C-alpha positions as semicolon CSV with decimal commas, in nm:
position;residue;x (nm);y (nm);z (nm)
1;M;2,157;-4,630;3,337
2;K;2,172;-4,332;3,570
3;S;2,518;-4,246;3,436
4;L;2,387;-4,270;3,080
5;Q;2,098;-4,035;3,163
6;I;2,340;-3,784;3,314
7;L;2,560;-3,810;3,006
8;I;2,265;-3,750;2,773
9;I;2,148;-3,451;2,976
10;S;2,502;-3,312;2,980
11;C;2,535;-3,350;2,605
12;L;2,201;-3,178;2,549
13;F;2,306;-2,896;2,780
14;I;2,629;-2,848;2,586
15;F;2,446;-2,868;2,251
16;F;2,187;-2,605;2,336
17;N;2,437;-2,377;2,503
18;C;2,674;-2,403;2,209
19;N;2,389;-2,308;1,977
20;T;2,303;-2,015;2,202
21;V;2,661;-1,891;2,201
22;Q;2,686;-1,935;1,827
23;E;2,371;-1,728;1,768
24;S;2,467;-1,459;2,018
25;T;2,802;-1,402;1,852
26;I;2,669;-1,359;1,499
27;K;2,823;-1,055;1,336
28;P;2,623;-0,840;1,091
29;S;2,891;-0,889;0,826
30;E;2,840;-1,268;0,847
31;I;2,477;-1,222;0,743
32;W;2,484;-0,917;0,522
33;G;2,845;-0,906;0,403
34;E;3,051;-0,590;0,414
35;N;2,861;-0,263;0,416
36;P;2,796;-0,176;0,049
37;W;2,705;0,188;0,118
38;P;3,039;0,341;0,006
39;D;3,006;0,188;-0,341
40;I;2,632;0,246;-0,364
41;R;2,677;0,609;-0,259
42;K;2,919;0,666;-0,546
43;Q;2,680;0,502;-0,792
44;R;2,391;0,714;-0,668
45;I;2,589;1,035;-0,720
46;K;2,716;0,938;-1,063
47;T;2,402;0,775;-1,208
48;L;2,098;0,927;-1,034
49;L;2,199;1,279;-0,934
50;P;2,261;1,414;-1,288
51;Q;1,904;1,332;-1,387
52;A;1,770;1,469;-1,058
53;L;1,930;1,806;-1,136
54;K;1,782;1,805;-1,485
55;T;1,435;1,707;-1,368
56;A;1,444;1,979;-1,102
57;N;1,563;2,228;-1,367
58;V;1,864;2,329;-1,157
59;D;2,208;2,424;-1,290
60;C;2,402;2,346;-0,973
61;W;2,342;2,224;-0,620
62;L;2,549;2,355;-0,329
63;I;2,562;2,168;0,003
64;I;2,753;2,307;0,299
65;C;2,879;2,055;0,554
66;S;3,018;2,145;0,894
67;E;3,138;1,991;1,218
68;N;2,892;1,897;1,498
69;N;2,586;2,043;1,321
70;N;2,601;1,874;0,987
71;D;2,359;1,867;0,695
72;P;2,113;1,569;0,698
73;L;2,249;1,467;0,358
74;A;2,615;1,478;0,463
75;D;2,667;1,103;0,457
76;H;2,491;1,077;0,119
77;I;2,765;1,291;-0,038
78;G;3,072;1,197;0,169
79;G;3,065;1,494;0,405
80;E;2,994;1,304;0,727
81;N;3,348;1,354;0,861
82;A;3,362;1,730;0,818
83;G;3,600;1,883;1,071
84;G;3,531;2,232;0,943
85;T;3,314;2,400;0,683
86;A;3,319;2,226;0,345
87;A;3,127;2,315;0,026
88;F;3,004;2,040;-0,209
89;L;2,903;2,140;-0,563
90;F;2,714;1,926;-0,815
91;Y;2,638;2,057;-1,163
92;N;2,571;1,969;-1,525
93;D;2,726;2,148;-1,821
94;L;2,786;2,080;-2,189
95;E;3,059;1,830;-2,097
96;G;2,838;1,632;-1,862
97;F;2,795;1,595;-1,487
98;H;3,053;1,708;-1,233
99;S;3,105;1,699;-0,858
100;M;3,350;1,928;-0,684
101;V;3,432;1,973;-0,316
102;F;3,608;2,259;-0,142
103;S;3,728;2,081;0,170
104;P;3,939;2,192;0,469
105;S;4,296;2,069;0,427
106;G;4,264;1,846;0,734
107;E;4,003;1,628;0,563
108;S;4,065;1,686;0,193
109;T;4,325;1,411;0,145
110;A;4,109;1,144;0,307
111;L;3,802;1,259;0,114
112;D;3,991;1,255;-0,214
113;E;4,110;0,899;-0,146
114;L;3,747;0,781;-0,119
115;D;3,716;0,862;-0,491
116;I;3,358;0,983;-0,458
117;H;3,398;1,317;-0,636
118;D;3,562;1,433;-0,955
119;T;3,764;1,703;-0,783
120;V;3,853;1,775;-0,420
121;V;4,009;2,117;-0,366
122;S;4,208;2,156;-0,045
123;V;4,116;2,472;0,145
124;E;4,390;2,607;0,366
125;R;4,324;2,739;0,716
126;R;4,170;3,085;0,743
127;T;4,040;3,050;0,386
128;S;3,664;3,024;0,330
129;A;3,543;2,710;0,155
130;I;3,214;2,887;0,089
131;G;3,401;3,182;-0,062
132;M;3,592;2,950;-0,296
133;A;3,268;2,780;-0,399
134;V;3,107;3,119;-0,463
135;D;3,399;3,222;-0,685
136;F;3,355;2,903;-0,885
137;I;2,980;2,964;-0,917
138;K;3,038;3,319;-1,040
139;E;3,298;3,201;-1,289
140;H;3,054;2,948;-1,437
141;D;2,759;3,190;-1,423
142;F;2,509;2,928;-1,304
143;K;2,154;3,060;-1,349
144;T;1,990;2,852;-1,076
145;I;2,175;2,759;-0,757
146;A;1,994;2,508;-0,535
147;V;2,067;2,514;-0,161
148;N;1,922;2,313;0,125
149;T;1,640;2,537;0,241
150;S;1,300;2,370;0,225
151;T;0,962;2,423;0,385
152;S;0,836;2,073;0,299
153;N;1,130;1,831;0,319
154;A;1,350;1,814;0,629
155;M;1,618;1,627;0,434
156;A;1,650;1,934;0,209
157;D;1,656;2,188;0,490
158;G;2,006;2,150;0,633
159;L;2,148;2,495;0,560
160;S;2,168;2,700;0,878
161;Y;2,048;3,061;0,891
162;T;2,399;3,197;0,940
163;Q;2,533;2,988;0,652
164;F;2,254;3,116;0,430
165;K;2,323;3,478;0,523
166;D;2,695;3,429;0,461
167;L;2,620;3,276;0,124
168;E;2,385;3,561;0,033
169;T;2,649;3,818;0,126
170;Q;2,922;3,651;-0,076
171;L;2,700;3,597;-0,380
172;G;2,582;3,956;-0,382
173;E;2,341;4,017;-0,670
174;L;2,367;3,651;-0,770
175;S;2,186;3,558;-0,447
176;E;1,865;3,616;-0,645
177;R;1,949;3,293;-0,826
178;L;1,925;3,084;-0,509
179;V;1,642;2,829;-0,511
180;A;1,531;2,561;-0,267
181;S;1,678;2,215;-0,329
182;T;1,344;2,047;-0,245
183;D;1,291;1,909;-0,594
184;V;1,653;1,798;-0,637
185;V;1,650;1,604;-0,312
186;Y;1,308;1,458;-0,387
187;E;1,411;1,334;-0,731
188;W;1,738;1,192;-0,601
189;L;1,635;1,018;-0,279
190;S;1,301;0,881;-0,398
191;I;1,468;0,645;-0,647
192;K;1,661;0,342;-0,524
193;L;1,924;0,154;-0,720
194;P;1,865;-0,216;-0,798
195;E;2,139;-0,301;-0,548
196;E;1,946;-0,115;-0,281
197;V;1,621;-0,290;-0,369
198;A;1,803;-0,623;-0,327
199;I;1,912;-0,520;0,023
200;L;1,557;-0,412;0,109
201;R;1,434;-0,754;-0,003
202;K;1,668;-0,924;0,243
203;A;1,562;-0,691;0,523
204;A;1,195;-0,748;0,444
205;Q;1,234;-1,125;0,443
206;L;1,408;-1,126;0,779
207;T;1,138;-0,897;0,918
208;V;0,868;-1,141;0,805
209;D;1,052;-1,451;0,926
210;W;1,095;-1,310;1,273
211;Q;0,731;-1,210;1,298
212;I;0,622;-1,563;1,208
213;E;0,863;-1,698;1,467
214;A;0,729;-1,450;1,723
215;Y;0,375;-1,575;1,674
216;Q;0,496;-1,928;1,746
217;Q;0,591;-1,812;2,097
218;V;0,237;-1,703;2,192
219;V;0,070;-1,890;2,478
220;P;-0,285;-1,752;2,503
221;G;-0,376;-1,637;2,853
222;K;-0,011;-1,596;2,945
223;T;0,189;-1,418;2,674
224;T;0,160;-1,040;2,656
225;D;0,202;-0,802;2,366
226;A;0,518;-0,675;2,536
227;D;0,657;-1,031;2,556
228;I;0,635;-1,060;2,178
229;A;0,800;-0,719;2,138
230;R;1,086;-0,828;2,365
231;F;1,130;-1,147;2,162
232;L;1,173;-0,941;1,845
233;K;1,410;-0,702;2,020
234;E;1,630;-0,998;2,113
235;K;1,630;-1,117;1,751
236;M;1,745;-0,774;1,642
237;K;2,020;-0,771;1,902
238;T;2,137;-1,119;1,808
239;Y;2,157;-1,039;1,439
240;G;2,312;-0,695;1,477
241;V;2,037;-0,483;1,325
242;S;1,873;-0,170;1,466
243;D;1,522;-0,026;1,482
244;G;1,343;0,083;1,167
245;W;1,193;0,375;1,361
246;S;1,164;0,499;1,720
247;P;1,288;0,214;1,944
248;D;1,006;0,276;2,194
249;Q;0,747;0,200;1,926
250;N;0,922;-0,076;1,734
251;P;0,786;-0,334;1,720
252;N;0,428;-0,232;1,781
253;V;0,248;-0,547;1,896
254;N;-0,123;-0,500;1,960
255;S;-0,388;-0,762;2,040
256;G;-0,646;-0,507;2,149
257;P;-0,824;-0,203;1,999
258;D;-0,635;0,033;1,765
259;R;-0,353;0,228;1,927
260;G;-0,194;0,380;1,617
261;H;0,184;0,420;1,630
262;S;0,254;0,315;1,986
263;H;0,450;0,088;2,219
264;A;0,352;-0,268;2,308
265;T;0,170;-0,298;2,642
266;D;0,134;-0,570;2,904
267;K;-0,206;-0,672;2,768
268;V;-0,243;-1,049;2,790
269;I;-0,320;-1,218;2,457
270;L;-0,650;-1,406;2,477
271;P;-0,857;-1,642;2,261
272;G;-1,056;-1,444;2,004
273;D;-0,791;-1,172;1,973
274;V;-0,664;-1,044;1,640
275;I;-0,294;-0,966;1,683
276;Q;-0,103;-0,706;1,485
277;I;0,275;-0,685;1,463
278;D;0,407;-0,369;1,295
279;F;0,782;-0,415;1,271
280;G;1,082;-0,272;1,090
281;I;1,457;-0,320;1,104
282;K;1,751;-0,117;0,978
283;I;2,049;-0,296;0,825
284;H;2,394;-0,150;0,767
285;N;2,254;0,145;0,964
286;R;2,103;0,255;0,634
287;W;1,813;0,060;0,479
288;V;1,480;0,012;0,656
289;S;1,198;-0,241;0,632
290;D;0,835;-0,189;0,739
291;I;0,597;-0,485;0,730
292;Q;0,297;-0,604;0,931
293;R;0,175;-0,957;0,995
294;F;-0,157;-1,056;1,152
295;A;-0,275;-1,356;1,352
296;Y;-0,597;-1,477;1,513
297;V;-0,611;-1,671;1,842
298;L;-0,856;-1,957;1,808
299;K;-1,118;-1,996;2,076
300;K;-1,179;-2,334;2,236
301;G;-1,328;-2,568;1,979
302;E;-1,241;-2,347;1,681
303;T;-1,028;-2,486;1,400
304;E;-1,048;-2,174;1,186
305;A;-1,127;-1,806;1,228
306;P;-1,498;-1,717;1,238
307;D;-1,672;-1,576;0,933
308;D;-1,665;-1,212;1,044
309;I;-1,289;-1,219;1,108
310;M;-1,230;-1,389;0,774
311;H;-1,438;-1,119;0,604
312;Y;-1,223;-0,847;0,762
313;W;-0,907;-1,033;0,665
314;N;-1,007;-1,097;0,305
315;S;-1,127;-0,738;0,266
316;S;-0,793;-0,606;0,392
317;K;-0,599;-0,838;0,166
318;A;-0,807;-0,737;-0,136
319;G;-0,736;-0,370;-0,063
320;N;-0,363;-0,438;-0,051
321;R;-0,373;-0,626;-0,381
322;A;-0,574;-0,344;-0,544
323;A;-0,318;-0,089;-0,428
324;L;-0,033;-0,296;-0,574
325;A;-0,211;-0,324;-0,908
326;A;-0,253;0,055;-0,916
327;M;0,116;0,125;-0,854
328;I;0,211;0,195;-1,214
329;P;0,471;0,452;-1,325
330;G;0,296;0,779;-1,404
331;V;0,002;0,745;-1,162
332;R;-0,033;0,976;-0,863
333;G;-0,006;0,862;-0,505
334;V;-0,366;0,965;-0,443
335;D;-0,480;0,732;-0,722
336;V;-0,319;0,435;-0,548
337;D;-0,502;0,528;-0,229
338;K;-0,833;0,554;-0,413
339;A;-0,795;0,206;-0,565
340;Q;-0,847;0,038;-0,229
341;R;-1,092;0,290;-0,074
342;V;-1,354;0,180;-0,326
343;L;-1,323;-0,178;-0,202
344;M;-1,329;-0,070;0,161
345;T;-1,664;0,102;0,109
346;K;-1,814;-0,203;-0,063
347;A;-1,687;-0,429;0,217
348;G;-1,844;-0,212;0,487
349;S;-1,521;-0,094;0,651
350;E;-1,525;0,179;0,911
351;Y;-1,333;0,499;0,834
352;V;-0,953;0,459;0,837
353;M;-0,760;0,785;0,869
354;W;-0,420;0,654;0,761
355;S;-0,281;0,679;0,410
356;T;-0,264;0,359;0,209
357;G;0,115;0,381;0,198
358;H;0,437;0,573;0,210
359;P;0,787;0,556;0,062
360;V;1,031;0,342;0,258
361;G;1,406;0,304;0,221
362;Y;1,649;0,514;0,424
363;V;1,382;0,577;0,686
364;A;1,041;0,420;0,745
365;H;0,864;0,725;0,599
366;D;1,107;0,817;0,325
367;V;1,114;1,081;0,052
368;G;0,868;1,022;-0,231
369;P;0,497;1,020;-0,317
370;N;0,249;0,972;-0,035
371;L;-0,013;0,709;-0,116
372;G;-0,307;0,885;0,042
373;G;-0,557;1,167;0,029
374;S;-0,842;1,027;-0,179
375;Q;-1,092;1,051;0,108
376;E;-0,987;1,399;0,220
377;S;-1,123;1,737;0,109
378;H;-0,768;1,860;0,043
379;V;-0,499;1,644;-0,117
380;R;-0,153;1,725;0,011
381;P;0,120;1,793;-0,247
382;A;0,308;1,470;-0,171
383;S;0,002;1,268;-0,277
384;E;-0,009;1,450;-0,611
385;K;0,342;1,329;-0,694
386;I;0,369;1,056;-0,957
387;L;0,520;0,713;-0,910
388;K;0,840;0,625;-1,095
389;A;1,037;0,307;-1,150
390;G;1,282;0,249;-0,866
391;M;1,058;0,386;-0,593
392;T;0,996;0,158;-0,295
393;F;0,687;0,165;-0,074
394;A;0,531;0,014;0,235
395;F;0,153;0,007;0,190
396;D;-0,156;-0,131;0,360
397;G;-0,483;-0,294;0,279
398;F;-0,737;-0,177;0,538
399;H;-1,053;-0,300;0,701
400;A;-1,176;-0,151;1,027
401;W;-1,467;-0,264;1,241
402;K;-1,626;-0,186;1,576
403;L;-1,558;-0,415;1,870
404;A;-1,826;-0,505;2,122
405;D;-1,712;-0,225;2,353
406;G;-1,738;0,034;2,076
407;N;-1,365;0,062;2,011
408;I;-1,222;0,026;1,661
409;K;-0,998;-0,255;1,541
410;T;-0,819;-0,238;1,206
411;I;-0,646;-0,503;1,003
412;S;-0,382;-0,332;0,791
413;V;-0,216;-0,580;0,561
414;E;0,117;-0,402;0,513
415;E;0,364;-0,518;0,250
416;M;0,666;-0,370;0,073
417;A;0,696;-0,327;-0,302
418;V;0,914;-0,171;-0,570
419;V;0,777;0,009;-0,873
420;T;0,916;-0,123;-1,203
421;E;0,868;-0,006;-1,560
422;N;0,580;-0,255;-1,595
423;G;0,410;-0,203;-1,261
424;A;0,492;-0,296;-0,903
425;E;0,612;-0,617;-0,744
426;Y;0,629;-0,732;-0,384
427;L;0,973;-0,743;-0,226
428;V;0,881;-1,067;-0,048
429;A;0,587;-1,304;-0,070
430;P;0,282;-1,130;0,078
431;Q;0,079;-1,274;0,364
432;E;-0,196;-1,482;0,204
433;D;-0,349;-1,648;0,509
434;L;-0,433;-1,522;0,856
435;I;-0,197;-1,691;1,101
436;L;-0,391;-1,911;1,343
437;I;-0,276;-1,963;1,700
438;S;-0,421;-2,249;1,902
439;S;-0,551;-2,168;2,249
440;E;-0,512;-2,529;2,356
441;K;-0,147;-2,520;2,452
């Protein structure tokens, strides 16, 4: 019998260790497949950029890429491997849309083989790629020349001062035709292809699944917020994904008063706590999720959350659903924000300073309309922007209340959605019920 017990224990040890090894050696490609960015990038240039130029009323868009201090949009156009100065030109004419690159000879062959652009012109050493691009611009007599100088969008502000001055000098009188590329970049990046939305769905689902699993680890009176954060960090490491935003603040696990965007602390999770997990992952080093899930720790003798907590939860959920219903093509971001603020007032919520939502995609706070501003005296320009099909958002339903010590606690039911021609739809099933954690463990 003793030998049999030893055998069983040995087999269990091998089983669990084999499972551990198997999980720890998972490769991202085994879960997500090969990185689709190269193909998606080409599609985005060919199918979305022509319309972005038209909507922005721009004849051509010039991006200058360079070594070691590259433009933020370099990898969106194939200029991430620049070993010298390269000039990328995108323009519409009577024959259609065109993309042309003046690339240093050391990189031009490899860039041409990627088949991203219509034409790649090899620029020999000691010849200026910018000068060749300027000659082409003059030849075609473009009336508006967009360049990456922007006061409102960092993604459209990659042109250095010296590059701008060089461009001005070479253009001469035509430099008066230079305009900021803010609108071009906005129109291009704010829309996601269906293939990208599908990837975001997968990322969102994994984000949710891990949060649910994290809540299953909680032992009230013992587990800390930081313990839950470490659990999620290990899941990310195992599955080969990276942080959706600053690693120090992702995930944000908080069982106490509001802390805003912050790191998880060593606060011990206790009965009666409402726990927030704000978590996002990045897959293929490209697409980002941003979702929150909430739980309540039952006190001794409780089988469900008390009435006040359920009121806060249902109010938050109603605000989220109202925001989704308002996300129709053609409405402004501020209108989406207003849709839930009305409900918050009726439900007796304390003031919540955060916007209802924000674009999400390549970064957690991506390019696109801001879903906020309805309670402010001045609405920022991003909230005046209209929603369009193909835009993706992370957005909250809010309810805030005062704790016994006077601090504020907010439930922010955050989901992800894509705007379609007929309205908006969740990327994954939204949280319907407050997760309940037993304190009798």
